[in-house]
PDB file of C-alpha atoms in Angstrom:
ATOM      1  CA  MET A1091      22.211 -15.187   4.608  1.00 80.00           C
ATOM      2  CA  ALA A1092      19.044 -13.745   2.775  1.00 77.00           C
ATOM      3  CA  THR A1093      16.892 -14.795   5.620  1.00 79.00           C
ATOM      4  CA  VAL A1094      19.037 -13.047   8.151  1.00 81.00           C
ATOM      5  CA  ILE A1095      19.235  -9.860   6.093  1.00 83.00           C
ATOM      6  CA  VAL A1096      15.421  -9.779   5.493  1.00 78.00           C
ATOM      7  CA  ALA A1097      14.646 -10.419   9.055  1.00 79.00           C
ATOM      8  CA  ALA A1098      17.149  -7.941  10.342  1.00 84.00           C
ATOM      9  CA  ILE A1099      15.595  -5.342   7.957  1.00 84.00           C
ATOM     10  CA  GLY A1100      12.081  -6.068   9.101  1.00 78.00           C
ATOM     11  CA  VAL A1101      12.904  -5.969  12.775  1.00 82.00           C
ATOM     12  CA  SER A1102      14.923  -2.727  12.344  1.00 83.00           C
ATOM     13  CA  LEU A1103      12.230  -0.925  10.488  1.00 80.00           C
ATOM     14  CA  GLY A1104       9.618  -2.250  12.926  1.00 78.00           C
ATOM     15  CA  GLN A1105      11.508  -0.881  15.842  1.00 81.00           C
ATOM     16  CA  TRP A1106      11.932   2.494  14.005  1.00 80.00           C
ATOM     17  CA  GLN A1107       8.031   2.736  13.440  1.00 78.00           C
ATOM     18  CA  THR A1108       7.555   1.739  17.054  1.00 80.00           C
ATOM     19  CA  ARG A1109       9.720   4.646  18.289  1.00 80.00           C
ATOM     20  CA  ARG A1110       7.921   6.963  15.994  1.00 74.00           C
ATOM     21  CA  GLY A1111       4.683   5.817  17.516  1.00 71.00           C
ATOM     22  CA  ASP A1112       5.951   6.117  21.002  1.00 71.00           C
ATOM     23  CA  ALA A1113       7.290   9.693  20.304  1.00 73.00           C
ATOM     24  CA  LYS A1114       3.924  10.750  18.910  1.00 67.00           C
ATOM     25  CA  GLU A1115       2.009   9.186  21.905  1.00 70.00           C
ATOM     26  CA  ALA A1116       4.231  11.475  24.009  1.00 71.00           C
ATOM     27  CA  ILE A1117       3.157  14.469  22.013  1.00 67.00           C
ATOM     28  CA  GLN A1118      -0.393  13.460  22.264  1.00 68.00           C
ATOM     29  CA  ALA A1119      -0.061  13.217  26.131  1.00 72.00           C
ATOM     30  CA  LYS A1120       1.599  16.713  26.051  1.00 74.00           C
ATOM     31  CA  MET A1121      -1.306  18.162  23.998  1.00 71.00           C
ATOM     32  CA  ALA A1122      -3.928  16.568  26.400  1.00 72.00           C
ATOM     33  CA  ALA A1123      -2.060  18.192  29.398  1.00 70.00           C
ATOM     34  CA  ARG A1124      -2.007  21.584  27.674  1.00 71.00           C
ATOM     35  CA  GLN A1125      -5.712  21.353  26.875  1.00 72.00           C
ATOM     36  CA  SER A1126      -6.534  20.564  30.487  1.00 75.00           C
ATOM     37  CA  ALA A1127      -4.392  23.446  31.865  1.00 79.00           C
ATOM     38  CA  PRO A1128      -5.895  26.697  32.991  1.00 84.00           C
ATOM     39  CA  ALA A1129      -6.811  28.995  30.192  1.00 84.00           C
ATOM     40  CA  LEU A1130      -4.121  31.690  29.255  1.00 88.00           C
ATOM     41  CA  THR A1131      -5.202  35.334  29.243  1.00 86.00           C
ATOM     42  CA  GLN A1132      -4.311  38.064  26.614  1.00 82.00           C
ATOM     43  CA  GLU A1133      -2.070  39.411  29.360  1.00 82.00           C
ATOM     44  CA  ASN A1134       0.190  36.404  29.677  1.00 81.00           C
ATOM     45  CA  VAL A1135      -0.281  34.537  26.440  1.00 80.00           C
ATOM     46  CA  ALA A1136       2.473  36.953  25.003  1.00 73.00           C
ATOM     47  CA  LEU A1137       4.918  35.736  27.423  1.00 71.00           C
ATOM     48  CA  VAL A1138       4.623  32.106  26.570  1.00 77.00           C
ATOM     49  CA  ASP A1139       6.551  30.596  23.654  1.00 80.00           C
ATOM     50  CA  LEU A1140       4.137  29.570  20.823  1.00 79.00           C
ATOM     51  CA  ALA A1141       5.682  26.022  20.933  1.00 80.00           C
ATOM     52  CA  GLN A1142       4.515  25.686  24.599  1.00 82.00           C
ATOM     53  CA  ALA A1143       1.235  27.731  24.035  1.00 85.00           C
ATOM     54  CA  GLU A1144      -0.221  25.729  21.202  1.00 87.00           C
ATOM     55  CA  PHE A1145      -3.281  23.629  22.300  1.00 89.00           C
ATOM     56  CA  ARG A1146      -3.829  25.900  25.302  1.00 90.00           C
ATOM     57  CA  HIS A1147      -7.066  27.397  26.070  1.00 92.00           C
ATOM     58  CA  VAL A1148      -7.038  31.191  25.795  1.00 92.00           C
ATOM     59  CA  LYS A1149      -9.502  33.967  26.790  1.00 93.00           C
ATOM     60  CA  LEU A1150      -9.356  37.155  24.726  1.00 93.00           C
ATOM     61  CA  ARG A1151     -11.266  40.678  24.877  1.00 93.00           C
ATOM     62  CA  GLY A1152     -11.613  42.928  21.949  1.00 94.00           C
ATOM     63  CA  ARG A1153     -13.634  43.491  18.784  1.00 95.00           C
ATOM     64  CA  PHE A1154     -13.913  41.647  15.518  1.00 96.00           C
ATOM     65  CA  VAL A1155     -12.848  43.152  12.247  1.00 95.00           C
ATOM     66  CA  PRO A1156     -15.699  42.047   9.973  1.00 95.00           C
ATOM     67  CA  GLU A1157     -14.519  44.006   6.931  1.00 95.00           C
ATOM     68  CA  TRP A1158     -11.567  41.563   6.681  1.00 96.00           C
ATOM     69  CA  VAL A1159     -13.503  38.203   6.917  1.00 96.00           C
ATOM     70  CA  THR A1160     -12.200  35.425   4.791  1.00 95.00           C
ATOM     71  CA  TYR A1161     -12.995  31.935   4.056  1.00 95.00           C
ATOM     72  CA  LEU A1162     -10.893  28.656   4.021  1.00 94.00           C
ATOM     73  CA  GLU A1163     -12.643  26.194   1.593  1.00 93.00           C
ATOM     74  CA  ASN A1164     -12.429  22.561   1.262  1.00 92.00           C
ATOM     75  CA  ARG A1165     -13.025  22.032   4.999  1.00 93.00           C
ATOM     76  CA  PRO A1166     -15.798  19.277   5.196  1.00 93.00           C
ATOM     77  CA  TYR A1167     -17.771  18.518   8.347  1.00 94.00           C
ATOM     78  CA  ASN A1168     -19.327  15.115   8.664  1.00 92.00           C
ATOM     79  CA  GLY A1169     -18.977  14.677   5.015  1.00 92.00           C
ATOM     80  CA  VAL A1170     -20.620  18.001   4.105  1.00 93.00           C
ATOM     81  CA  PRO A1171     -18.375  20.479   2.077  1.00 93.00           C
ATOM     82  CA  GLY A1172     -17.962  23.798   3.706  1.00 94.00           C
ATOM     83  CA  PHE A1173     -15.738  26.660   4.919  1.00 94.00           C
ATOM     84  CA  TYR A1174     -13.917  27.887   7.953  1.00 95.00           C
ATOM     85  CA  VAL A1175     -14.826  31.450   8.660  1.00 96.00           C
ATOM     86  CA  LEU A1176     -11.783  33.483   9.518  1.00 96.00           C
ATOM     87  CA  MET A1177     -11.958  37.023  10.997  1.00 96.00           C
ATOM     88  CA  PRO A1178      -9.314  39.307  12.618  1.00 96.00           C
ATOM     89  CA  PHE A1179     -10.009  40.079  16.289  1.00 96.00           C
ATOM     90  CA  LYS A1180      -8.410  43.312  17.713  1.00 94.00           C
ATOM     91  CA  ILE A1181      -7.254  42.954  21.229  1.00 92.00           C
ATOM     92  CA  SER A1182      -8.199  45.649  23.772  1.00 89.00           C
ATOM     93  CA  GLY A1183      -6.601  46.389  27.165  1.00 80.00           C
ATOM     94  CA  ALA A1184      -3.283  47.831  28.258  1.00 64.00           C
ATOM     95  CA  ALA A1185      -0.881  44.830  28.473  1.00 70.00           C
ATOM     96  CA  GLY A1186       0.127  41.607  26.711  1.00 69.00           C
ATOM     97  CA  LEU A1187      -1.224  41.414  23.257  1.00 77.00           C
ATOM     98  CA  ALA A1188      -3.229  44.715  23.549  1.00 72.00           C
ATOM     99  CA  GLY A1189      -3.212  46.744  20.211  1.00 78.00           C
ATOM    100  CA  SER A1190      -2.475  43.647  18.133  1.00 89.00           C
ATOM    101  CA  ALA A1191      -4.961  41.447  16.238  1.00 92.00           C
ATOM    102  CA  ILE A1192      -5.325  37.638  16.125  1.00 94.00           C
ATOM    103  CA  LEU A1193      -6.973  35.589  13.292  1.00 96.00           C
ATOM    104  CA  ILE A1194      -9.902  33.778  14.768  1.00 96.00           C
ATOM    105  CA  GLU A1195     -11.299  30.689  13.220  1.00 96.00           C
ATOM    106  CA  ARG A1196     -14.866  31.446  14.084  1.00 96.00           C
ATOM    107  CA  GLY A1197     -16.458  28.162  12.965  1.00 95.00           C
ATOM    108  CA  TRP A1198     -17.589  26.032  10.129  1.00 96.00           C
ATOM    109  CA  ALA A1199     -20.492  26.810   7.696  1.00 94.00           C
ATOM    110  CA  PRO A1200     -21.792  24.579   4.794  1.00 94.00           C
ATOM    111  CA  ARG A1201     -20.990  25.588   1.200  1.00 92.00           C
ATOM    112  CA  ASP A1202     -23.860  26.397  -1.129  1.00 89.00           C
ATOM    113  CA  ALA A1203     -24.442  23.504  -3.404  1.00 83.00           C
ATOM    114  CA  ASN A1204     -25.874  25.544  -6.261  1.00 86.00           C
ATOM    115  CA  GLU A1205     -23.615  28.558  -6.000  1.00 88.00           C
ATOM    116  CA  ARG A1206     -20.161  27.530  -4.994  1.00 80.00           C
ATOM    117  CA  THR A1207     -18.834  31.046  -4.733  1.00 83.00           C
ATOM    118  CA  ARG A1208     -21.488  32.244  -2.424  1.00 86.00           C
ATOM    119  CA  VAL A1209     -20.138  32.520   1.101  1.00 88.00           C
ATOM    120  CA  PRO A1210     -22.035  32.332   4.459  1.00 84.00           C
ATOM    121  CA  VAL A1211     -22.751  35.503   6.330  1.00 87.00           C
ATOM    122  CA  ALA A1212     -22.405  34.957  10.125  1.00 89.00           C
ATOM    123  CA  PRO A1213     -23.755  37.661  12.447  1.00 91.00           C
ATOM    124  CA  THR A1214     -20.846  39.529  13.988  1.00 93.00           C
ATOM    125  CA  PRO A1215     -21.024  41.419  17.365  1.00 91.00           C
ATOM    126  CA  THR A1216     -20.089  44.922  16.953  1.00 90.00           C
ATOM    127  CA  ASP A1217     -19.360  45.669  20.625  1.00 92.00           C
ATOM    128  CA  GLU A1218     -16.190  44.670  22.612  1.00 94.00           C
ATOM    129  CA  ILE A1219     -16.549  41.118  23.764  1.00 93.00           C
ATOM    130  CA  GLU A1220     -14.791  38.259  25.319  1.00 94.00           C
ATOM    131  CA  ILE A1221     -14.168  35.054  23.502  1.00 94.00           C
ATOM    132  CA  GLU A1222     -12.531  31.784  24.241  1.00 94.00           C
ATOM    133  CA  GLY A1223     -10.672  29.322  22.123  1.00 93.00           C
ATOM    134  CA  VAL A1224      -7.652  27.173  21.461  1.00 93.00           C
ATOM    135  CA  ILE A1225      -4.382  28.445  20.178  1.00 92.00           C
ATOM    136  CA  ARG A1226      -3.085  26.721  17.086  1.00 91.00           C
ATOM    137  CA  SER A1227       0.031  27.562  15.228  1.00 88.00           C
ATOM    138  CA  ASP A1228      -1.768  27.547  11.889  1.00 89.00           C
ATOM    139  CA  ALA A1229      -5.011  26.712  10.291  1.00 88.00           C
ATOM    140  CA  GLY A1230      -3.852  23.418   8.611  1.00 85.00           C
ATOM    141  CA  HIS A1231      -2.494  23.104   5.153  1.00 83.00           C
ATOM    142  CA  LEU A1232      -4.069  21.420   2.147  1.00 81.00           C
ATOM    143  CA  LEU A1233      -2.419  20.517  -1.215  1.00 76.00           C
ATOM    144  CA  GLN A1234      -2.664  23.463  -3.563  1.00 73.00           C
ATOM    145  CA  LEU A1235      -1.905  23.708  -7.172  1.00 68.00           C
ATOM    146  CA  GLY A1236      -0.221  26.991  -8.327  1.00 66.00           C
ATOM    147  CA  ALA A1237       0.593  30.173  -6.538  1.00 71.00           C
ATOM    148  CA  ALA A1238      -1.974  31.389  -3.812  1.00 72.00           C
ATOM    149  CA  GLU A1239      -3.636  34.811  -4.426  1.00 76.00           C
ATOM    150  CA  ALA A1240      -3.041  37.599  -1.950  1.00 81.00           C
ATOM    151  CA  PRO A1241      -5.492  37.661   0.742  1.00 90.00           C
ATOM    152  CA  ARG A1242      -8.292  40.229   0.362  1.00 93.00           C
ATOM    153  CA  PRO A1243     -11.534  40.941   2.267  1.00 94.00           C
ATOM    154  CA  GLY A1244     -14.024  38.187   1.505  1.00 93.00           C
ATOM    155  CA  ALA A1245     -11.660  35.999  -0.278  1.00 93.00           C
ATOM    156  CA  ILE A1246     -12.149  32.232  -0.550  1.00 93.00           C
ATOM    157  CA  MET A1247      -8.619  30.688   0.243  1.00 93.00           C
ATOM    158  CA  GLN A1248      -7.356  27.173   0.114  1.00 92.00           C
ATOM    159  CA  ASN A1249      -4.676  27.866   2.861  1.00 93.00           C
ATOM    160  CA  LEU A1250      -3.713  30.546   5.280  1.00 93.00           C
ATOM    161  CA  ASP A1251      -0.493  32.484   5.125  1.00 93.00           C
ATOM    162  CA  ILE A1252      -0.545  34.694   8.224  1.00 94.00           C
ATOM    163  CA  ALA A1253       2.352  36.803   7.100  1.00 93.00           C
ATOM    164  CA  ALA A1254       0.665  37.538   3.779  1.00 94.00           C
ATOM    165  CA  TYR A1255      -2.655  38.288   5.580  1.00 95.00           C
ATOM    166  CA  ALA A1256      -0.892  40.806   7.822  1.00 94.00           C
ATOM    167  CA  ARG A1257       0.763  42.568   4.921  1.00 94.00           C
ATOM    168  CA  ALA A1258      -2.482  42.763   2.867  1.00 95.00           C
ATOM    169  CA  SER A1259      -4.653  43.832   5.849  1.00 94.00           C
ATOM    170  CA  GLN A1260      -2.113  46.119   7.400  1.00 94.00           C
ATOM    171  CA  LEU A1261      -3.092  44.484  10.713  1.00 94.00           C
ATOM    172  CA  PRO A1262      -0.443  43.635  13.375  1.00 93.00           C
ATOM    173  CA  LEU A1263      -1.413  39.882  13.457  1.00 93.00           C
ATOM    174  CA  ALA A1264      -0.041  37.652  15.971  1.00 91.00           C
ATOM    175  CA  PRO A1265       1.819  34.671  14.503  1.00 91.00           C
ATOM    176  CA  PHE A1266      -1.018  32.132  15.415  1.00 92.00           C
ATOM    177  CA  VAL A1267      -4.658  31.492  15.123  1.00 94.00           C
ATOM    178  CA  VAL A1268      -7.370  30.685  17.635  1.00 95.00           C
ATOM    179  CA  GLU A1269     -10.016  28.122  17.176  1.00 95.00           C
ATOM    180  CA  GLN A1270     -12.975  29.668  18.893  1.00 95.00           C
ATOM    181  CA  SER A1271     -15.131  27.772  21.276  1.00 92.00           C
ATOM    182  CA  GLY A1272     -18.354  28.431  23.137  1.00 87.00           C
ATOM    183  CA  GLU A1273     -21.761  29.609  21.907  1.00 86.00           C
ATOM    184  CA  MET A1274     -22.282  32.786  20.109  1.00 85.00           C
ATOM    185  CA  LYS A1275     -25.639  32.323  18.236  1.00 87.00           C
ATOM    186  CA  ASP A1276     -24.121  32.919  14.903  1.00 91.00           C
ATOM    187  CA  GLY A1277     -24.982  29.597  13.117  1.00 90.00           C
ATOM    188  CA  LEU A1278     -21.422  28.463  12.906  1.00 94.00           C
ATOM    189  CA  VAL A1279     -20.311  25.024  14.014  1.00 94.00           C
ATOM    190  CA  ARG A1280     -17.441  25.022  16.345  1.00 94.00           C
ATOM    191  CA  ASP A1281     -16.820  21.151  16.667  1.00 92.00           C
ATOM    192  CA  TRP A1282     -13.089  21.299  15.631  1.00 90.00           C
ATOM    193  CA  PRO A1283     -11.459  18.107  14.518  1.00 82.00           C
ATOM    194  CA  ALA A1284      -8.754  16.813  16.836  1.00 76.00           C
ATOM    195  CA  PRO A1285      -5.196  16.899  15.413  1.00 68.00           C
ATOM    196  CA  SER A1286      -4.237  13.739  13.890  1.00 62.00           C
ATOM    197  CA  LEU A1287      -0.745  12.409  14.659  1.00 57.00           C
ATOM    198  CA  GLY A1288      -0.981   9.093  12.824  1.00 66.00           C
ATOM    199  CA  ILE A1289      -0.110   7.011  15.843  1.00 63.00           C
ATOM    200  CA  GLU A1290      -2.192   4.061  14.579  1.00 77.00           C
ATOM    201  CA  ARG A1291      -0.540   4.217  11.152  1.00 76.00           C
ATOM    202  CA  HIS A1292       2.894   3.900  12.736  1.00 70.00           C
ATOM    203  CA  ARG A1293       1.713   0.995  14.842  1.00 76.00           C
ATOM    204  CA  GLY A1294       0.326  -0.668  11.693  1.00 81.00           C
ATOM    205  CA  TYR A1295       3.597  -0.238   9.837  1.00 77.00           C
ATOM    206  CA  ALA A1296       5.509  -1.691  12.725  1.00 76.00           C
ATOM    207  CA  VAL A1297       3.380  -4.854  12.690  1.00 84.00           C
ATOM    208  CA  GLN A1298       3.839  -5.158   8.990  1.00 84.00           C
ATOM    209  CA  TRP A1299       7.683  -4.985   9.209  1.00 82.00           C
ATOM    210  CA  TYR A1300       7.701  -7.364  12.222  1.00 81.00           C
ATOM    211  CA  ALA A1301       5.461  -9.823  10.237  1.00 85.00           C
ATOM    212  CA  LEU A1302       7.985  -9.509   7.233  1.00 80.00           C
ATOM    213  CA  ALA A1303      10.722 -10.559   9.593  1.00 78.00           C
ATOM    214  CA  LEU A1304       8.691 -13.393  11.088  1.00 84.00           C
ATOM    215  CA  MET A1305       7.761 -14.690   7.673  1.00 85.00           C
ATOM    216  CA  ALA A1306      11.314 -14.772   6.410  1.00 79.00           C
ATOM    217  CA  VAL A1307      12.166 -16.924   9.447  1.00 82.00           C
ATOM    218  CA  ILE A1308       9.216 -19.313   8.820  1.00 86.00           C
ATOM    219  CA  PHE A1309      10.075 -19.486   5.140  1.00 79.00           C
ATOM    220  CA  PHE A1310      13.663 -20.470   6.142  1.00 78.00           C
ATOM    221  CA  VAL A1311      12.527 -23.144   8.606  1.00 80.00           C
ATOM    222  CA  VAL A1312       9.968 -24.605   6.274  1.00 78.00           C
ATOM    223  CA  THR A1313      12.212 -24.897   3.137  1.00 77.00           C
ATOM    224  CA  GLY A1314      15.083 -26.041   5.301  1.00 66.00           C
ATOM    225  CA  PHE A1315      12.835 -28.927   6.734  1.00 63.00           C
ATOM    226  CA  ARG A1316      11.678 -29.804   3.188  1.00 64.00           C
ATOM    227  CA  SER A1317      15.167 -29.906   1.861  1.00 63.00           C
ATOM    228  CA  GLY A1318      16.269 -32.025   4.859  1.00 56.00           C
ATOM    229  CA  LYS A1319      13.555 -34.456   4.073  1.00 58.00           C
ATOM    230  CA  LYS A1320      14.422 -34.735   0.500  1.00 60.00           C
ATOM    231  CA  GLN A1321      18.044 -35.309   1.372  1.00 59.00           C
ATOM    232  CA  ARG A1322      17.197 -38.062   3.641  1.00 57.00           C
ATOM    233  CA  ALA A1323      14.839 -39.578   1.115  1.00 57.00           C
ATOM    234  CA  GLY A1324      17.544 -39.473  -1.473  1.00 56.00           C
TER     235      GLY A1324
END
């Protein structure tokens, strides 16, 4: 009875982890399809639901708002500590997102090893320009102890709260960020990490649960065989 219970639990949990892995593989395939789709424009991105627009490429035209640059800390790149440079981008034009602003993750810059509060200063175009990037629902979330300070110009932040940023800056921010791509000769690295869905972890857990079920069956067979031999010998 104990063998049956343990084996059933192992198989059941193994199947659960397998289903979770399959579901995340489907999400990964959807992400790949979106990334290969034609880029959205600022005229039509407002017509697409954020859940459907995330991971899509987008082209935007407007101006950066350099006075509201901020920095996300604890964002390493190839093992080197650094920041993600955030800057609002005011959209120009007459349709779609025109008149609103979008927070742009401009790129990564290393942290000063001697002066940790020193922030990188990236050259910023002052003219109206066109930029490209990938839509993300947020900038990722790291464990944070204590309450976050209100955003302010030049702030070093652990996490991004778009609503709080909009209130502090008085900018009509869109409810998403854009990871900028392309070359701008500003010294920032735009090699963004791919989203991790943990598919391999679910596969590994599934193997462990199936192995537990198999071990329970093997244990039952081996101990039963030995018990039988003892009984025959007696």
